[in-house]
């Protein structure tokens, strides 16, 4: 049975929600059930929200505190956000609309906030919207906050067309409360198996070359394989490690080598 929560009048928040929203909530919760490893939980949350709620781009940042989450060196990024990590970290992480004090209060209190909730924005956050989000087709933006065993996590949701209506907001807020119970038991600072443990020797060799910044053609030459083989290695590396891009893989390798 799906857990329910009642409002101040004792009415279930799910009463009156369209069936598709209830199914979406169930899909995400079922996808995340039983997952205790942080990378797998990130992937399950992001992929299931995208598929069940029809949101184009979903991100997952985590850190030892709310502020530290915005500096996550290896977040999970999808869609239009996937290739923007370097730009975000270099120019925008401290101007993020969800890093504002009022956004933090709303997120830690309600677990969810949307760009439209802010009537006005200071100049840095206005620039973040106009010069970063909009040029990349992210006209709709919202975030969910989760308190984890090791700190805080933020799930960002971005789209150019999918606007969250009142029912969507109720559903996502309810979903966040259910995911919160799960996330509170997960340590996002625990690395678990290292990349070397997760990969075959040839895959690990390819991973190291990726971290050095070599192109597929250059890796193929060093390893004496075809570029198509390199592409297959890369796909398997990402699948095994939970990393979704080269920057994330490089960050994790560097972190593990320093440990």
Short mmCIF file of N, CA and C in Angstrom, two decimals, residues 164-245:
data_model
loop_
_atom_site.label_atom_id
_atom_site.label_comp_id
_atom_site.label_asym_id
_atom_site.label_seq_id
_atom_site.Cartn_x
_atom_site.Cartn_y
_atom_site.Cartn_z
N UNK A 164 5.20 22.37 -14.20
CA UNK A 164 4.56 21.63 -13.12
C UNK A 164 3.30 22.37 -12.66
N UNK A 165 2.15 21.71 -12.80
CA UNK A 165 0.90 22.32 -12.34
C UNK A 165 0.68 21.98 -10.86
N UNK A 166 -0.47 22.39 -10.33
CA UNK A 166 -0.73 22.21 -8.89
C UNK A 166 -0.68 20.74 -8.49
N UNK A 167 -1.24 19.85 -9.31
CA UNK A 167 -1.21 18.42 -9.00
C UNK A 167 0.21 17.88 -9.05
N UNK A 168 0.99 18.35 -10.02
CA UNK A 168 2.39 17.93 -10.10
C UNK A 168 3.14 18.29 -8.83
N UNK A 169 2.92 19.52 -8.37
CA UNK A 169 3.63 19.99 -7.17
C UNK A 169 3.26 19.15 -5.96
N UNK A 170 1.98 18.86 -5.77
CA UNK A 170 1.55 18.01 -4.66
C UNK A 170 2.23 16.64 -4.76
N UNK A 171 2.24 16.08 -5.98
CA UNK A 171 2.81 14.76 -6.18
C UNK A 171 4.31 14.75 -5.90
N UNK A 172 5.03 15.76 -6.40
CA UNK A 172 6.48 15.79 -6.21
C UNK A 172 6.83 16.03 -4.74
N UNK A 173 6.06 16.89 -4.08
CA UNK A 173 6.32 17.11 -2.65
C UNK A 173 6.07 15.84 -1.85
N UNK A 174 5.01 15.13 -2.17
CA UNK A 174 4.72 13.88 -1.49
C UNK A 174 5.83 12.86 -1.77
N UNK A 175 6.25 12.79 -3.03
CA UNK A 175 7.33 11.89 -3.40
C UNK A 175 8.59 12.20 -2.61
N UNK A 176 8.91 13.49 -2.48
CA UNK A 176 10.10 13.88 -1.75
C UNK A 176 10.08 13.40 -0.31
N UNK A 177 8.91 13.44 0.32
CA UNK A 177 8.79 12.98 1.70
C UNK A 177 9.03 11.48 1.81
N UNK A 178 8.59 10.75 0.80
CA UNK A 178 8.83 9.30 0.82
C UNK A 178 10.30 8.98 0.53
N UNK A 179 10.90 9.70 -0.41
CA UNK A 179 12.31 9.47 -0.71
C UNK A 179 13.19 9.89 0.46
N UNK A 180 12.74 10.90 1.21
CA UNK A 180 13.50 11.37 2.36
C UNK A 180 13.77 10.24 3.35
N UNK A 181 12.76 9.43 3.60
CA UNK A 181 12.92 8.32 4.53
C UNK A 181 14.00 7.35 4.05
N UNK A 182 14.10 7.20 2.75
CA UNK A 182 15.10 6.30 2.17
C UNK A 182 16.48 6.94 2.18
N UNK A 183 16.54 8.21 1.75
CA UNK A 183 17.83 8.90 1.63
C UNK A 183 18.52 9.07 2.98
N UNK A 184 17.73 9.17 4.05
CA UNK A 184 18.31 9.40 5.37
C UNK A 184 19.21 8.25 5.82
N UNK A 185 19.09 7.11 5.19
CA UNK A 185 19.93 5.98 5.56
C UNK A 185 21.12 5.77 4.64
N UNK A 186 21.32 6.66 3.66
CA UNK A 186 22.38 6.48 2.68
C UNK A 186 23.52 7.47 2.93
N UNK A 187 24.73 6.94 2.95
CA UNK A 187 25.93 7.76 3.13
C UNK A 187 26.52 8.08 1.77
N UNK A 188 26.43 9.34 1.35
CA UNK A 188 26.94 9.72 0.04
C UNK A 188 28.42 10.02 0.05
N UNK A 189 29.07 9.92 1.22
CA UNK A 189 30.52 10.07 1.26
C UNK A 189 31.22 8.74 1.13
N UNK A 190 30.47 7.65 1.29
CA UNK A 190 31.06 6.31 1.17
C UNK A 190 31.29 5.98 -0.29
N UNK A 191 32.49 5.62 -0.64
CA UNK A 191 32.80 5.34 -2.04
C UNK A 191 32.50 3.90 -2.44
N UNK A 192 32.46 2.98 -1.45
CA UNK A 192 32.24 1.59 -1.81
C UNK A 192 33.42 1.06 -2.61
N UNK A 193 33.14 0.26 -3.62
CA UNK A 193 34.20 -0.25 -4.48
C UNK A 193 34.83 0.90 -5.26
N UNK A 194 36.15 0.81 -5.45
CA UNK A 194 36.83 1.81 -6.27
C UNK A 194 36.60 1.50 -7.74
N UNK A 195 36.92 2.46 -8.58
CA UNK A 195 36.78 2.24 -10.03
C UNK A 195 37.64 1.06 -10.47
N UNK A 196 38.83 0.94 -9.88
CA UNK A 196 39.70 -0.19 -10.23
C UNK A 196 39.04 -1.52 -9.89
N UNK A 197 38.26 -1.54 -8.81
CA UNK A 197 37.56 -2.77 -8.43
C UNK A 197 36.42 -3.10 -9.39
N UNK A 198 35.80 -2.06 -9.93
CA UNK A 198 34.59 -2.25 -10.73
C UNK A 198 34.87 -2.58 -12.19
N UNK A 199 36.10 -2.28 -12.65
CA UNK A 199 36.40 -2.43 -14.08
C UNK A 199 37.40 -3.55 -14.34
N UNK A 200 37.36 -4.05 -15.56
CA UNK A 200 38.39 -4.98 -16.01
C UNK A 200 39.69 -4.19 -16.23
N UNK A 201 40.83 -4.87 -16.31
CA UNK A 201 42.09 -4.15 -16.51
C UNK A 201 42.08 -3.26 -17.75
N UNK A 202 41.51 -3.73 -18.87
CA UNK A 202 41.47 -2.92 -20.09
C UNK A 202 40.51 -1.75 -19.94
N UNK A 203 39.39 -1.95 -19.27
CA UNK A 203 38.46 -0.86 -19.02
C UNK A 203 39.10 0.20 -18.13
N UNK A 204 39.84 -0.26 -17.11
CA UNK A 204 40.50 0.68 -16.21
C UNK A 204 41.57 1.47 -16.94
N UNK A 205 42.28 0.80 -17.85
CA UNK A 205 43.28 1.50 -18.67
C UNK A 205 42.60 2.60 -19.48
N UNK A 206 41.47 2.28 -20.07
CA UNK A 206 40.73 3.27 -20.84
C UNK A 206 40.25 4.41 -19.95
N UNK A 207 39.81 4.08 -18.73
CA UNK A 207 39.33 5.10 -17.80
C UNK A 207 40.45 6.08 -17.45
N UNK A 208 41.64 5.57 -17.22
CA UNK A 208 42.77 6.43 -16.90
C UNK A 208 43.10 7.36 -18.07
N UNK A 209 43.00 6.85 -19.28
CA UNK A 209 43.28 7.67 -20.46
C UNK A 209 42.21 8.74 -20.65
N UNK A 210 40.97 8.38 -20.35
CA UNK A 210 39.88 9.36 -20.39
C UNK A 210 40.18 10.48 -19.40
N UNK A 211 40.63 10.09 -18.20
CA UNK A 211 40.92 11.09 -17.17
C UNK A 211 42.08 11.99 -17.55
N UNK A 212 42.96 11.50 -18.43
CA UNK A 212 44.07 12.32 -18.90
C UNK A 212 43.63 13.32 -19.96
N UNK A 213 42.37 13.19 -20.40
CA UNK A 213 41.83 14.13 -21.38
C UNK A 213 42.01 13.72 -22.82
N UNK A 214 42.37 12.45 -23.06
CA UNK A 214 42.57 11.99 -24.43
C UNK A 214 41.23 11.80 -25.14
N UNK A 215 41.22 12.05 -26.41
CA UNK A 215 40.03 11.82 -27.24
C UNK A 215 39.89 10.34 -27.53
N UNK A 216 38.75 9.95 -28.08
CA UNK A 216 38.55 8.54 -28.44
C UNK A 216 39.60 8.08 -29.43
N UNK A 217 39.92 8.93 -30.38
CA UNK A 217 40.93 8.57 -31.40
C UNK A 217 42.30 8.35 -30.75
N UNK A 218 42.64 9.22 -29.82
CA UNK A 218 43.94 9.10 -29.15
C UNK A 218 43.98 7.87 -28.25
N UNK A 219 42.87 7.58 -27.58
CA UNK A 219 42.82 6.38 -26.73
C UNK A 219 42.94 5.13 -27.60
N UNK A 220 42.25 5.14 -28.74
CA UNK A 220 42.31 4.00 -29.65
C UNK A 220 43.75 3.73 -30.09
N UNK A 221 44.48 4.80 -30.35
CA UNK A 221 45.87 4.64 -30.79
C UNK A 221 46.74 4.08 -29.67
N UNK A 222 46.57 4.58 -28.47
CA UNK A 222 47.38 4.11 -27.33
C UNK A 222 47.08 2.65 -27.02
N UNK A 223 45.80 2.28 -27.09
CA UNK A 223 45.40 0.92 -26.72
C UNK A 223 45.42 -0.06 -27.90
N UNK A 224 45.72 0.46 -29.09
CA UNK A 224 45.76 -0.37 -30.30
C UNK A 224 44.43 -1.06 -30.56
N UNK A 225 43.35 -0.27 -30.46
CA UNK A 225 42.00 -0.76 -30.75
C UNK A 225 41.32 0.26 -31.64
N UNK A 226 40.11 -0.06 -32.10
CA UNK A 226 39.36 0.87 -32.93
C UNK A 226 38.63 1.89 -32.05
N UNK A 227 38.22 3.00 -32.67
CA UNK A 227 37.45 3.99 -31.94
C UNK A 227 36.12 3.41 -31.47
N UNK A 228 35.55 2.50 -32.26
CA UNK A 228 34.30 1.86 -31.86
C UNK A 228 34.49 1.07 -30.58
N UNK A 229 35.65 0.41 -30.46
CA UNK A 229 35.95 -0.32 -29.23
C UNK A 229 36.07 0.63 -28.04
N UNK A 230 36.66 1.78 -28.27
CA UNK A 230 36.78 2.77 -27.21
C UNK A 230 35.41 3.23 -26.75
N UNK A 231 34.51 3.44 -27.71
CA UNK A 231 33.15 3.85 -27.37
C UNK A 231 32.46 2.78 -26.51
N UNK A 232 32.70 1.52 -26.84
CA UNK A 232 32.11 0.44 -26.06
C UNK A 232 32.71 0.40 -24.66
N UNK A 233 34.03 0.57 -24.58
CA UNK A 233 34.69 0.63 -23.27
C UNK A 233 34.07 1.74 -22.43
N UNK A 234 33.90 2.92 -23.05
CA UNK A 234 33.38 4.08 -22.32
C UNK A 234 31.97 3.81 -21.80
N UNK A 235 31.13 3.22 -22.64
CA UNK A 235 29.76 2.90 -22.21
C UNK A 235 29.78 1.95 -21.03
N UNK A 236 30.64 0.93 -21.09
CA UNK A 236 30.72 -0.05 -20.00
C UNK A 236 31.29 0.58 -18.73
N UNK A 237 32.24 1.50 -18.89
CA UNK A 237 32.82 2.19 -17.74
C UNK A 237 31.75 3.01 -17.02
N UNK A 238 30.97 3.77 -17.79
CA UNK A 238 29.91 4.60 -17.20
C UNK A 238 28.86 3.72 -16.52
N UNK A 239 28.50 2.62 -17.16
CA UNK A 239 27.49 1.73 -16.59
C UNK A 239 27.97 1.12 -15.28
N UNK A 240 29.24 0.73 -15.23
CA UNK A 240 29.78 0.06 -14.05
C UNK A 240 30.02 1.01 -12.88
N UNK A 241 30.40 2.24 -13.18
CA UNK A 241 30.77 3.18 -12.12
C UNK A 241 29.63 4.11 -11.70
N UNK A 242 28.61 4.22 -12.53
CA UNK A 242 27.53 5.15 -12.24
C UNK A 242 27.84 6.57 -12.68
N UNK A 243 29.04 6.81 -13.21
CA UNK A 243 29.38 8.13 -13.76
C UNK A 243 28.67 8.31 -15.10
N UNK A 244 28.28 9.53 -15.40
CA UNK A 244 27.52 9.78 -16.62
C UNK A 244 28.27 10.60 -17.65
N UNK A 245 29.45 11.09 -17.30
CA UNK A 245 30.23 11.86 -18.26
C UNK A 245 31.71 11.78 -17.89
#
